[in-house]
mmCIF file of C-alpha atoms and ligand atoms in Angstrom:
data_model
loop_
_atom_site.group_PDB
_atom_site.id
_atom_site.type_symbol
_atom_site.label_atom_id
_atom_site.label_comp_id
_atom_site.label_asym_id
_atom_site.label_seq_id
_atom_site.Cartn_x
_atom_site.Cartn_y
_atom_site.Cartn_z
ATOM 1 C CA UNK A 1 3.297 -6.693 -20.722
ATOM 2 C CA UNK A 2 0.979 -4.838 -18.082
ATOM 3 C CA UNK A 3 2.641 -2.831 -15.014
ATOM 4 C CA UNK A 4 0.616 -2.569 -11.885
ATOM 5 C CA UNK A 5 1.994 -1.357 -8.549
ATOM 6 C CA UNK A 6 1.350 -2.696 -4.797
ATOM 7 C CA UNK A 7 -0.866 0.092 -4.173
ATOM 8 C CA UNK A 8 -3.383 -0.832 -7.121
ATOM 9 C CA UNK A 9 -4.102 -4.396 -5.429
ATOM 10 C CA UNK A 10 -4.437 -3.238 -2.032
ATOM 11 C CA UNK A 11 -8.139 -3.592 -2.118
ATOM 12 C CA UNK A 12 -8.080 -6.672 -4.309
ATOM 13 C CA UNK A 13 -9.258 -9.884 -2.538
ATOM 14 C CA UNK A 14 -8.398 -13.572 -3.132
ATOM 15 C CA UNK A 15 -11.004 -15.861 -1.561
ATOM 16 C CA UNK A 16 -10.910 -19.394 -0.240
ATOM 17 C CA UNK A 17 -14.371 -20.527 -1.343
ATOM 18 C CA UNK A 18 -14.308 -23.596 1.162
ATOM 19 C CA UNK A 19 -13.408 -21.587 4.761
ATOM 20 C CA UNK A 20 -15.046 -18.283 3.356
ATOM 21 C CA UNK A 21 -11.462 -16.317 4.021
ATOM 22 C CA UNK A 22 -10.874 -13.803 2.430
ATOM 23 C CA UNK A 23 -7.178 -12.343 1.993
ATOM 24 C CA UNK A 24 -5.817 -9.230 0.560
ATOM 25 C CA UNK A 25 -3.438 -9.723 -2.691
ATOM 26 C CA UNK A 26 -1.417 -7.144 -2.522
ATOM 27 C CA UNK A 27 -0.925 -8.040 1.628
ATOM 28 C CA UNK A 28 0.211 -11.753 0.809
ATOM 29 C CA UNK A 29 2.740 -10.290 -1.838
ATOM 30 C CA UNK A 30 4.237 -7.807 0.714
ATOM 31 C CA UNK A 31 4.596 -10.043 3.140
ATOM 32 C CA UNK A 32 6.126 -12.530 1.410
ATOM 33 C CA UNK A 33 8.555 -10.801 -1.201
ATOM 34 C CA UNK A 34 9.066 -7.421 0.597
ATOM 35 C CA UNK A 35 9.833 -4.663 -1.837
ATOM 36 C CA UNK A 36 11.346 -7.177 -4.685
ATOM 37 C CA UNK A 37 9.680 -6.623 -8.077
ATOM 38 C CA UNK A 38 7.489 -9.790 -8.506
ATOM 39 C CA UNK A 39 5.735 -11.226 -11.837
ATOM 40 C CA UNK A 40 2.684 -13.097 -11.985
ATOM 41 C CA UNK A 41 1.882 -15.691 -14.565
ATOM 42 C CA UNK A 42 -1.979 -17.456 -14.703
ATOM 43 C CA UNK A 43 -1.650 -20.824 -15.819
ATOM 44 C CA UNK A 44 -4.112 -24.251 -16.428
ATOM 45 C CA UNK A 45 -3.272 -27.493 -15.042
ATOM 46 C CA UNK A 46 -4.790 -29.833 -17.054
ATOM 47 C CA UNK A 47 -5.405 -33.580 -15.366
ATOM 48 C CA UNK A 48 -2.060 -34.719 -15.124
ATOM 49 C CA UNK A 49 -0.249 -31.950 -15.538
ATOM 50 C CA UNK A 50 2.664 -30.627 -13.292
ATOM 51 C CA UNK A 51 3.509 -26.799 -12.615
ATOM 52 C CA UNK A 52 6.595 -26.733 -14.445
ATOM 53 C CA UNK A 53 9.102 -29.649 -13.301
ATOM 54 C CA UNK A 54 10.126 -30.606 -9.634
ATOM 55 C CA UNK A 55 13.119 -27.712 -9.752
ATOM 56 C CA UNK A 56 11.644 -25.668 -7.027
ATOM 57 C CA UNK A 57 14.182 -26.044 -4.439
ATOM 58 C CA UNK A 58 16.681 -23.643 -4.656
ATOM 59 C CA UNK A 59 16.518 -20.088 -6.166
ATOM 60 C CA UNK A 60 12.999 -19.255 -6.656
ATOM 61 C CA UNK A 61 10.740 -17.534 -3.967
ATOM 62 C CA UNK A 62 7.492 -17.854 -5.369
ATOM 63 C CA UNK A 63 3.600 -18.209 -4.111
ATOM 64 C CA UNK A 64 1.299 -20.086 -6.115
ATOM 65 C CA UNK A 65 -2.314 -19.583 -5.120
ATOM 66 C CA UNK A 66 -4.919 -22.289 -6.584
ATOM 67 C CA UNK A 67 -7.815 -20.242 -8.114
ATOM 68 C CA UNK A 68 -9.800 -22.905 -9.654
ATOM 69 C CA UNK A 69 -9.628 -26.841 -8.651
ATOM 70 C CA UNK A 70 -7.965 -29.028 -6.200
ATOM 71 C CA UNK A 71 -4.270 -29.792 -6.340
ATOM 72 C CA UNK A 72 -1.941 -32.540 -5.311
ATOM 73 C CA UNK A 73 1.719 -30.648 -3.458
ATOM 74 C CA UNK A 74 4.308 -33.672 -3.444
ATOM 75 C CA UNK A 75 7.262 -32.736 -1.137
ATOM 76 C CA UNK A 76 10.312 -34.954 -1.279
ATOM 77 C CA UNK A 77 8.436 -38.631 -1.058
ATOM 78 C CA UNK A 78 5.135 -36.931 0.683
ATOM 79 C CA UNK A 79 1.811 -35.753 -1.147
ATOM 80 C CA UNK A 80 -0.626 -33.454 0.328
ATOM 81 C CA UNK A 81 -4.202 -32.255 -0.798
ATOM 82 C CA UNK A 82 -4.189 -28.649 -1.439
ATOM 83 C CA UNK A 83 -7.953 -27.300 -2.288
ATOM 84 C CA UNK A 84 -9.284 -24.269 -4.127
ATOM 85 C CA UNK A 85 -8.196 -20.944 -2.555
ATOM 86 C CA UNK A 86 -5.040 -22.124 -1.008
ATOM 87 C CA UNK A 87 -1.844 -20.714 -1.410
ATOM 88 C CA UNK A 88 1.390 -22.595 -1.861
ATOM 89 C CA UNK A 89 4.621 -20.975 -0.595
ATOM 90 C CA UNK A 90 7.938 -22.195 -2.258
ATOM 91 C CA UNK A 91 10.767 -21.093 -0.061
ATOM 92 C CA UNK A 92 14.365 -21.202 -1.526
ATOM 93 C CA UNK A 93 15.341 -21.967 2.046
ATOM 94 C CA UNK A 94 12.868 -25.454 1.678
ATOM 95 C CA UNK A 95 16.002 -28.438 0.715
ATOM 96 C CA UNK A 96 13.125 -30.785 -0.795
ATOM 97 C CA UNK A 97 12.499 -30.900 -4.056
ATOM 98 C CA UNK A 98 8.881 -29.989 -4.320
ATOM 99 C CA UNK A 99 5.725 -29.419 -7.184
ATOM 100 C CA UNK A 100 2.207 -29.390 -7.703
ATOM 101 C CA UNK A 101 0.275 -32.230 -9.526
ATOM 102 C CA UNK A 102 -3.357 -32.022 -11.000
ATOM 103 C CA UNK A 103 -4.408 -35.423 -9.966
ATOM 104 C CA UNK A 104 -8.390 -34.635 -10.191
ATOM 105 C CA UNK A 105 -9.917 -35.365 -13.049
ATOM 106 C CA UNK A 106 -10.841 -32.049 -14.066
ATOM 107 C CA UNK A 107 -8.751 -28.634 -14.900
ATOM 108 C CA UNK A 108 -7.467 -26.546 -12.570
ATOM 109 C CA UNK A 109 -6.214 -22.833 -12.776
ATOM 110 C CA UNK A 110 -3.052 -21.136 -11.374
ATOM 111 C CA UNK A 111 -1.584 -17.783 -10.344
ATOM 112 C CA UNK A 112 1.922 -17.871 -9.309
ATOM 113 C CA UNK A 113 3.769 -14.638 -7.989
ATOM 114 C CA UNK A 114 7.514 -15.255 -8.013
ATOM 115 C CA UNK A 115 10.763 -13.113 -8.422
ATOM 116 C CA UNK A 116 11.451 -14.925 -11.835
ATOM 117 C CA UNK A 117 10.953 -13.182 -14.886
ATOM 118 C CA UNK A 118 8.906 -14.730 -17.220
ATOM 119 C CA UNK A 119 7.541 -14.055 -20.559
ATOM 120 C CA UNK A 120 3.940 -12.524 -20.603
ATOM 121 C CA UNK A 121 4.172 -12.124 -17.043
ATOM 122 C CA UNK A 122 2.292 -9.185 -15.165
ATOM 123 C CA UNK A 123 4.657 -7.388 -13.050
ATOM 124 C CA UNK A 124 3.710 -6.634 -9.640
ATOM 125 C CA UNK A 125 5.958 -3.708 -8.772
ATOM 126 C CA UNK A 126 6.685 -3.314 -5.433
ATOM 127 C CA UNK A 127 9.106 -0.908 -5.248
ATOM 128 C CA UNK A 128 6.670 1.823 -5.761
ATOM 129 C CA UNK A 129 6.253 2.879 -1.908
ATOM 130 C CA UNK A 130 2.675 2.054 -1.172
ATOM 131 C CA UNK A 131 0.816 5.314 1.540
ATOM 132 C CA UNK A 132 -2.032 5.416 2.944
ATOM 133 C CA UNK A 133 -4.477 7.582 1.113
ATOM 134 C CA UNK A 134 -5.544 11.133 2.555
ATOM 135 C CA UNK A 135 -8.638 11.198 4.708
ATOM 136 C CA UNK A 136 -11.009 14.195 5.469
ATOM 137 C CA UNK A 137 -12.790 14.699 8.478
ATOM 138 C CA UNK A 138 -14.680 18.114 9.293
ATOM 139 C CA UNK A 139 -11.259 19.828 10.715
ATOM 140 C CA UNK A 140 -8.754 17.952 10.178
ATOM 141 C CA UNK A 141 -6.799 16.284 6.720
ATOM 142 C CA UNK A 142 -5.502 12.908 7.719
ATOM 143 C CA UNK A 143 -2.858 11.676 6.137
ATOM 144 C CA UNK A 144 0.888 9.686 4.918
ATOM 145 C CA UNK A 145 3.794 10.410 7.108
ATOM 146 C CA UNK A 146 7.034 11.443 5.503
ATOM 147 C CA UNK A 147 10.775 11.780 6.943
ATOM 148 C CA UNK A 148 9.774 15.532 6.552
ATOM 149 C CA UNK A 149 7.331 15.068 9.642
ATOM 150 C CA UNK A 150 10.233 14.615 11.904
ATOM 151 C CA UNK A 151 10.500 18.183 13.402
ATOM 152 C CA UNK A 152 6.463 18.170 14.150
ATOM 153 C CA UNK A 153 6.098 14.645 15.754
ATOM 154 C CA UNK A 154 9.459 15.358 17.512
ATOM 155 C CA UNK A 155 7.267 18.212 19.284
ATOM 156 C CA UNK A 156 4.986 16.292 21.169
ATOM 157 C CA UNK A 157 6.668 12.779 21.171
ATOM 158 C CA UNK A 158 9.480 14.531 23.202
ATOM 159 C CA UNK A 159 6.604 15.305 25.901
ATOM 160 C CA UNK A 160 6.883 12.941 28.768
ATOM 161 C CA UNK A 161 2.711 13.712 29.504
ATOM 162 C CA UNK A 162 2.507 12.219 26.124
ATOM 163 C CA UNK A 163 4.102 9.191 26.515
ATOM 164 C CA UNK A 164 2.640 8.956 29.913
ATOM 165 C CA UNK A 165 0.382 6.154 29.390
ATOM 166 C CA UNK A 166 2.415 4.053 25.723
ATOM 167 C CA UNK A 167 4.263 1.316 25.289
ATOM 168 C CA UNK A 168 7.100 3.656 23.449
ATOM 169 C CA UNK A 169 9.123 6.098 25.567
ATOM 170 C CA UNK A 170 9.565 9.512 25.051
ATOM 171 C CA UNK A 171 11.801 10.986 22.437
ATOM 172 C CA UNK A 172 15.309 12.147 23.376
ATOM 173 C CA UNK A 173 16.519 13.462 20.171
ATOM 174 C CA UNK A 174 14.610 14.341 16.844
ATOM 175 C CA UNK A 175 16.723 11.275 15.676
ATOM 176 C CA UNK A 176 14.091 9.092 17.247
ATOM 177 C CA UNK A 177 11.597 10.596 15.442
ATOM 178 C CA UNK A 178 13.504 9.842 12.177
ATOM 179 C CA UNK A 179 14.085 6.676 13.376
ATOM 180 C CA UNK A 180 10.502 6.149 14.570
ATOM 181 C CA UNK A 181 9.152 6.832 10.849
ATOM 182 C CA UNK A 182 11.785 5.263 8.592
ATOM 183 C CA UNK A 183 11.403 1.838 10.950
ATOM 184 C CA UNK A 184 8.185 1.822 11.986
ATOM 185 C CA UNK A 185 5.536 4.228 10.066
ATOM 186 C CA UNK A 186 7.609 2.952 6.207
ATOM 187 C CA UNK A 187 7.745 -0.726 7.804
ATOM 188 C CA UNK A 188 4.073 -0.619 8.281
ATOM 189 C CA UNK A 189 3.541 1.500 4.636
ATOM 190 C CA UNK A 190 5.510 -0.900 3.113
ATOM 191 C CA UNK A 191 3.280 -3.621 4.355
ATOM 192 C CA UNK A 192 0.095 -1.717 3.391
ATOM 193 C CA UNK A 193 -0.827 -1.361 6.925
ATOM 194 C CA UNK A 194 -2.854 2.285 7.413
ATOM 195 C CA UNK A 195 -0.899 3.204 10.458
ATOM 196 C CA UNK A 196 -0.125 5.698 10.979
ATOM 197 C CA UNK A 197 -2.295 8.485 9.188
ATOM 198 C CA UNK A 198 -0.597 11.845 10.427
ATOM 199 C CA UNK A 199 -3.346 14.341 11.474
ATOM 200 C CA UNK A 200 -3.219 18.085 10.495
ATOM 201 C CA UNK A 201 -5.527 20.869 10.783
ATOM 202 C CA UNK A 202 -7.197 21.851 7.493
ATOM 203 C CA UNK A 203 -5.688 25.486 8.245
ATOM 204 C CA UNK A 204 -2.206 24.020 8.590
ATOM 205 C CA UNK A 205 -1.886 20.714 6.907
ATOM 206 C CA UNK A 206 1.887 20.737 6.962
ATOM 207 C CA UNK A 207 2.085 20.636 10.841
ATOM 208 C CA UNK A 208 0.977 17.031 12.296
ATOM 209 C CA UNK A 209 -0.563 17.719 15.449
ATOM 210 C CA UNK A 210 -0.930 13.744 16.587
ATOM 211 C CA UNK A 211 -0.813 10.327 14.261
ATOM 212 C CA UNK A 212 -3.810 7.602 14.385
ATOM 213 C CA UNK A 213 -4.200 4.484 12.544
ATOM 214 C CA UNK A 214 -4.817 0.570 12.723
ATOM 215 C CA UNK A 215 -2.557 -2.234 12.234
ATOM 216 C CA UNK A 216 -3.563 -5.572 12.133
ATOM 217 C CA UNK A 217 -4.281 -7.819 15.535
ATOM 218 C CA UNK A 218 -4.667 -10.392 13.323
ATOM 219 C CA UNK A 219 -4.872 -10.665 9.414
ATOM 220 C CA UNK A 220 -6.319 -14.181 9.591
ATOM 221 C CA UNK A 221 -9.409 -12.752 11.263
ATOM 222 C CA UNK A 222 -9.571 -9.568 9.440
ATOM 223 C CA UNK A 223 -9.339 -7.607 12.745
ATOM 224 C CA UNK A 224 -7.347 -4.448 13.428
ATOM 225 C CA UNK A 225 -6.286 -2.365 16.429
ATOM 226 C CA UNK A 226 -6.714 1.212 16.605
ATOM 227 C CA UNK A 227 -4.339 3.611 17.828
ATOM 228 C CA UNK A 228 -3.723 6.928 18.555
ATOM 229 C CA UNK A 229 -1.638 9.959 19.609
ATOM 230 C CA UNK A 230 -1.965 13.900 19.906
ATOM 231 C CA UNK A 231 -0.001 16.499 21.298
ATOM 232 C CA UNK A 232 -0.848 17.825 24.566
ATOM 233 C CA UNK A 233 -1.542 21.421 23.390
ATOM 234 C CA UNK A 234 -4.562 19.824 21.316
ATOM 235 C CA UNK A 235 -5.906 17.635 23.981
ATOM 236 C CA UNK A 236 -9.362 17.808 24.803
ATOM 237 C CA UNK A 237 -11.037 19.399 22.028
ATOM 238 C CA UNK A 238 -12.382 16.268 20.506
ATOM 239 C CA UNK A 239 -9.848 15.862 17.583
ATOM 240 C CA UNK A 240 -8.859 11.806 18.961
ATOM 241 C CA UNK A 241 -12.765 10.786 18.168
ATOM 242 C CA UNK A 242 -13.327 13.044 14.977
ATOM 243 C CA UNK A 243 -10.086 10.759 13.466
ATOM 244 C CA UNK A 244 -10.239 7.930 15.003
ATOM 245 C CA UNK A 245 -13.938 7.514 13.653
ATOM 246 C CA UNK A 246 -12.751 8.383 10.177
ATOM 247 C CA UNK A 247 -9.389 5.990 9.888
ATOM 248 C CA UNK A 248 -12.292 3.014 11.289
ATOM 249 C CA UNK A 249 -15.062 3.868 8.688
ATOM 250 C CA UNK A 250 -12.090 3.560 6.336
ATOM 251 C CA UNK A 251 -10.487 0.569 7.909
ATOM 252 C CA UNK A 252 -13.957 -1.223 7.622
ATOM 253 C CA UNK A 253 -14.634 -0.275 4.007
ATOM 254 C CA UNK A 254 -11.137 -0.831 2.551
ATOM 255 C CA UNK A 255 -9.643 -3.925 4.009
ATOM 256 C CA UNK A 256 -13.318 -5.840 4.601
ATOM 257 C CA UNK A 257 -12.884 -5.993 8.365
ATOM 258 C CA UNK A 258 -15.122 -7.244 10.924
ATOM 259 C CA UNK A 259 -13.827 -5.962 14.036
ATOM 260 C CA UNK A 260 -10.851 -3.136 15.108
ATOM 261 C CA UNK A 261 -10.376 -3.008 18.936
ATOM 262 C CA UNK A 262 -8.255 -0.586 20.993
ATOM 263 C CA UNK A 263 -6.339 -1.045 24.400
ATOM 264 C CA UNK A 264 -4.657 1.057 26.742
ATOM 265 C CA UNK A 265 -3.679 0.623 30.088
ATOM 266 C CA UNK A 266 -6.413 1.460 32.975
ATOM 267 C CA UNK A 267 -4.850 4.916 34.177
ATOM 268 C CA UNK A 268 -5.595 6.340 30.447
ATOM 269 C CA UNK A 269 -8.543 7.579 31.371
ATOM 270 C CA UNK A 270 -8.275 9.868 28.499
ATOM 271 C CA UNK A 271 -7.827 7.032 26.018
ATOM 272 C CA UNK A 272 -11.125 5.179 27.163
ATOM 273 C CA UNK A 273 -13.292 7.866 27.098
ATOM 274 C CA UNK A 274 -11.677 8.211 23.188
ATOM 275 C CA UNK A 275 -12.887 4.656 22.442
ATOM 276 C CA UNK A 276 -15.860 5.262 24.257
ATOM 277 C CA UNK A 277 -16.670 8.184 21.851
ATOM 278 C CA UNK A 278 -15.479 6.362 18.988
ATOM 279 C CA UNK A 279 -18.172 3.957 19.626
ATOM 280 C CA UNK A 280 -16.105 1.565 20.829
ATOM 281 C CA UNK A 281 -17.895 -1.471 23.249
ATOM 282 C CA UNK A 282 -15.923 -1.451 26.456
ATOM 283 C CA UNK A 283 -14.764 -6.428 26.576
ATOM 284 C CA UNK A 284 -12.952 -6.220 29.716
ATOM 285 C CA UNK A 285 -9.818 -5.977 31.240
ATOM 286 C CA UNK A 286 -7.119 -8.246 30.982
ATOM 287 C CA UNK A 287 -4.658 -8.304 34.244
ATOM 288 C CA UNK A 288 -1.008 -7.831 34.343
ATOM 289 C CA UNK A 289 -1.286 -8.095 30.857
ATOM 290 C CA UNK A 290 1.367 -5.906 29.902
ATOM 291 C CA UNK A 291 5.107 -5.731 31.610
ATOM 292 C CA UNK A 292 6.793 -2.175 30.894
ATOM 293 C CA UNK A 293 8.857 -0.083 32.635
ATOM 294 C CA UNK A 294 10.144 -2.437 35.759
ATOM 295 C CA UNK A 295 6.028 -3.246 36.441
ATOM 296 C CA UNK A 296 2.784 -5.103 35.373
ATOM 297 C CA UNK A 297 -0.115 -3.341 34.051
ATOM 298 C CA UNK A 298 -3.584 -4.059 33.641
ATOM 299 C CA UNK A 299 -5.237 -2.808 29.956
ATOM 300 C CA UNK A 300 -8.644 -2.391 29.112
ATOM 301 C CA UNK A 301 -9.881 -3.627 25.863
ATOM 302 C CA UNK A 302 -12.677 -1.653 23.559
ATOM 303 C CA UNK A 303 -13.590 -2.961 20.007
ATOM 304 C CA UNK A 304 -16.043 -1.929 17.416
ATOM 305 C CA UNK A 305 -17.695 -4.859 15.305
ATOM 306 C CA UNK A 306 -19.949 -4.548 12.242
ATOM 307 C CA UNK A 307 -22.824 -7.111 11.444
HETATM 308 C C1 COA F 1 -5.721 9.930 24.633
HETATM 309 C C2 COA F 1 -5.693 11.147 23.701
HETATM 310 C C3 COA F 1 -5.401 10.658 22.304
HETATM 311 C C4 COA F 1 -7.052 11.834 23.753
HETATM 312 O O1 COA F 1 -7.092 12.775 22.696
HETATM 313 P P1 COA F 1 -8.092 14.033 22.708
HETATM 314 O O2 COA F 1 -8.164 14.578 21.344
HETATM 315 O O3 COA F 1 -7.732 14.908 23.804
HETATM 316 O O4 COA F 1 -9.448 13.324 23.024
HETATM 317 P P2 COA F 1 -10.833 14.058 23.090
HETATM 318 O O5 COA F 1 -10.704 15.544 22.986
HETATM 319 O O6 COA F 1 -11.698 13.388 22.126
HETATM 320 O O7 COA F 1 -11.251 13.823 24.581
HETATM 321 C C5 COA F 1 -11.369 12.578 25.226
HETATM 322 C C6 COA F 1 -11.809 12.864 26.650
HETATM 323 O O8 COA F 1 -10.722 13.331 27.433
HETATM 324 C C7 COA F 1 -11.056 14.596 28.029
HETATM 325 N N1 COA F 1 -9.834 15.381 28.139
HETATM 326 C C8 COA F 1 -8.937 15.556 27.165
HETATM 327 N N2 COA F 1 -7.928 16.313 27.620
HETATM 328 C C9 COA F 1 -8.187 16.596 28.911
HETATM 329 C C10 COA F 1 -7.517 17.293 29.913
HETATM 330 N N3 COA F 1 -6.353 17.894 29.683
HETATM 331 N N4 COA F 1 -8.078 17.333 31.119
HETATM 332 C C11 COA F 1 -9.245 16.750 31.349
HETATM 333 N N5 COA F 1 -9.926 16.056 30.450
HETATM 334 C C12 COA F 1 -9.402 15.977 29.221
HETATM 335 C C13 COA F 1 -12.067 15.162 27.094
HETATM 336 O O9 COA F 1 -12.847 16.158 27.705
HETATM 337 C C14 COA F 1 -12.872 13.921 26.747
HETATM 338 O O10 COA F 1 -13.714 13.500 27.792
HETATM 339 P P3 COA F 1 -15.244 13.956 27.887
HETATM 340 O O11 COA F 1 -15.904 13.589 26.627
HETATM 341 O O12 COA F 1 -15.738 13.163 29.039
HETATM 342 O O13 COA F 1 -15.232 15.429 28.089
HETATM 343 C C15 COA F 1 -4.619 12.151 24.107
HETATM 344 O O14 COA F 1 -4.839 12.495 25.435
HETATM 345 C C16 COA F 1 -3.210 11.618 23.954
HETATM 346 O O15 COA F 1 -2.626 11.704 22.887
HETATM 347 N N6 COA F 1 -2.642 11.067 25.025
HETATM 348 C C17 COA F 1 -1.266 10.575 24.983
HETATM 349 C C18 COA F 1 -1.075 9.368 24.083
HETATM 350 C C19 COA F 1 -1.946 8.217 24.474
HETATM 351 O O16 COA F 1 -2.116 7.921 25.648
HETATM 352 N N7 COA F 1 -2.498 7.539 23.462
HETATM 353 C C20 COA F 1 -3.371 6.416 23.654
HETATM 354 C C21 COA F 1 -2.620 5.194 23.974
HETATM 355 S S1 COA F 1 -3.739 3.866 24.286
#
């Protein structure tokens, strides 16, 4: 029996041959099964054949993702075509009785991920936390926040200047700055989303001076939003492009991407001239677009798309 963790499949891809999409393994698992352990098992369907019997109703939360062939899902009295490259999500919450059938004439190949142990499987652990990986750029070391960060972002986050121009408000206590990483930076990490990367200066890379990253806008189209954040004792010297530019080299590379755009509302002046730097295409402006704090604001939007 093999072992491999989250982290290990980040970059591996599963690809529907007929749309072109392309989706990341490790991604689907997360989202789907959270931080359970999961197993995989590869199986044939030979003409004919049925994935096990029509038991999947109940207890198991499983994904079965067609690698090779076209497949047949029957759910309660209904049948529906599922191609090559699809995946199949069986939901213990779904009260039909549902399975797949090979009803082509040729073979047709399986993986399915579920929270069932059995024999031979590959486990898929999850519960080793997945982190972003540590990023270099000429000053500054970018990289995984931990609950040990709290004092440092609690510096600047508590700076109303800083929070100015965000869509999250100032910190009160450095209790929101726990909070803020154990809900939102290990929600993302646990997802395998690169946001945030904390940024440090080489000289002091225990201190993070500001946080940048990208999350996705939307998985299905393999784009991602960049954002960003630095304490107003660094501002101005350059350090929002020198990261930014970094995290979306990175972003491209690692999770095949096509575009990552950036917002922020019109009054950041600040912010634009970041994305601006970053080599970011100024779309537009979408009006109102935004309701926070008792009014309507209008955002610009930036991106940066590859060929
Ligand atoms: C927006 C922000 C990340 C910019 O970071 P930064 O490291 O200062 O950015 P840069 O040094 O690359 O500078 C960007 C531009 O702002 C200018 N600038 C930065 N600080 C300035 C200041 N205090 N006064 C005047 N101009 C300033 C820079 O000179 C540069 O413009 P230029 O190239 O025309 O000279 C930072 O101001 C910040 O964290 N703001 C609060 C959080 C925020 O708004 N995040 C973005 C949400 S969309």
């Amino acid at each position: 029996m093999k072992t491999v963790s989250l982290g290990e499949l980040e970059h591996k891809q599963l690809k529907n041959h007929s749309t072109g999409e392309s989706y990341s393994l490790s991604g689907v698992i997360s989202d789907f099964f959270g931080s359970k352990q999961v197993f995989l098992v590869h199986d044939v369907l030979l003409p004919g054949q049925k994935t096990s019997a029509s038991y999947r109703h109940s207890i198991i939360e499983e994904i079965v993702y067609i690698s090779k062939g076209n497949l047949t899902l029957k759910i309660g009295e209904r049948s529906q075509a599922v191609a090559e490259g699809s995946f199949v999500f069986f939901d213990p919450q779904d009260t039909e009785l549902h399975c797949l059938v090979n009803e082509s004439g040729i073979p047709a190949e399986i993986m399915s991920f579920s929270v069932n142990r059995q024999d031979d499987a590959v486990i898929y652990n999850n519960n080793e936390a997945w982190r972003p990986p540590t990023l270099e750029t000429p000053r500054m070391i970018l990289r995984a926040i931990e609950l040990s960060d709290a004092e440092s972002i609690f510096s600047y986050a508590r700076n109303p200047n800083v929070s100015r121009y965000t869509c999250w408000e100032a910190h009160q206590t450095i209790d929101d700055s726990l909070d803020y990483i154990k809900n939102n930076v290990f929600n993302h990490y646990a997802h395998g989303v690169p946001e945030p990367f904390g940024m440090t200066l080489k000289e002091n890379p225990e201190r993070v001076i500001g946080t940048v990253g990208c999350f996705w806008a939307s998985r299905q189209n393999r784009a991602m939003e960049l954002a960003y954040v630095i304490g107003e004792d660094f501002w101005g010297k350059g350090f929002a492009v020198e990261a930014a530019q970094v995290v979306m080299d990175y972003c491209f590379k690692e999770y095949s991407l096509k575009r990552i755009q950036a917002r922020c509302f019109v009054e950041n002046k600040l912010s634009a001239r970041v994305m601006e730097k970053a080599g970011m295409v100024y779309e537009g402006t979408l009006k109102a677009v935004e309701y926070h704090r008792d009014q309507f604001w209008d955002m610009h939007y930036y991106a940066k798309v590859i060929k």
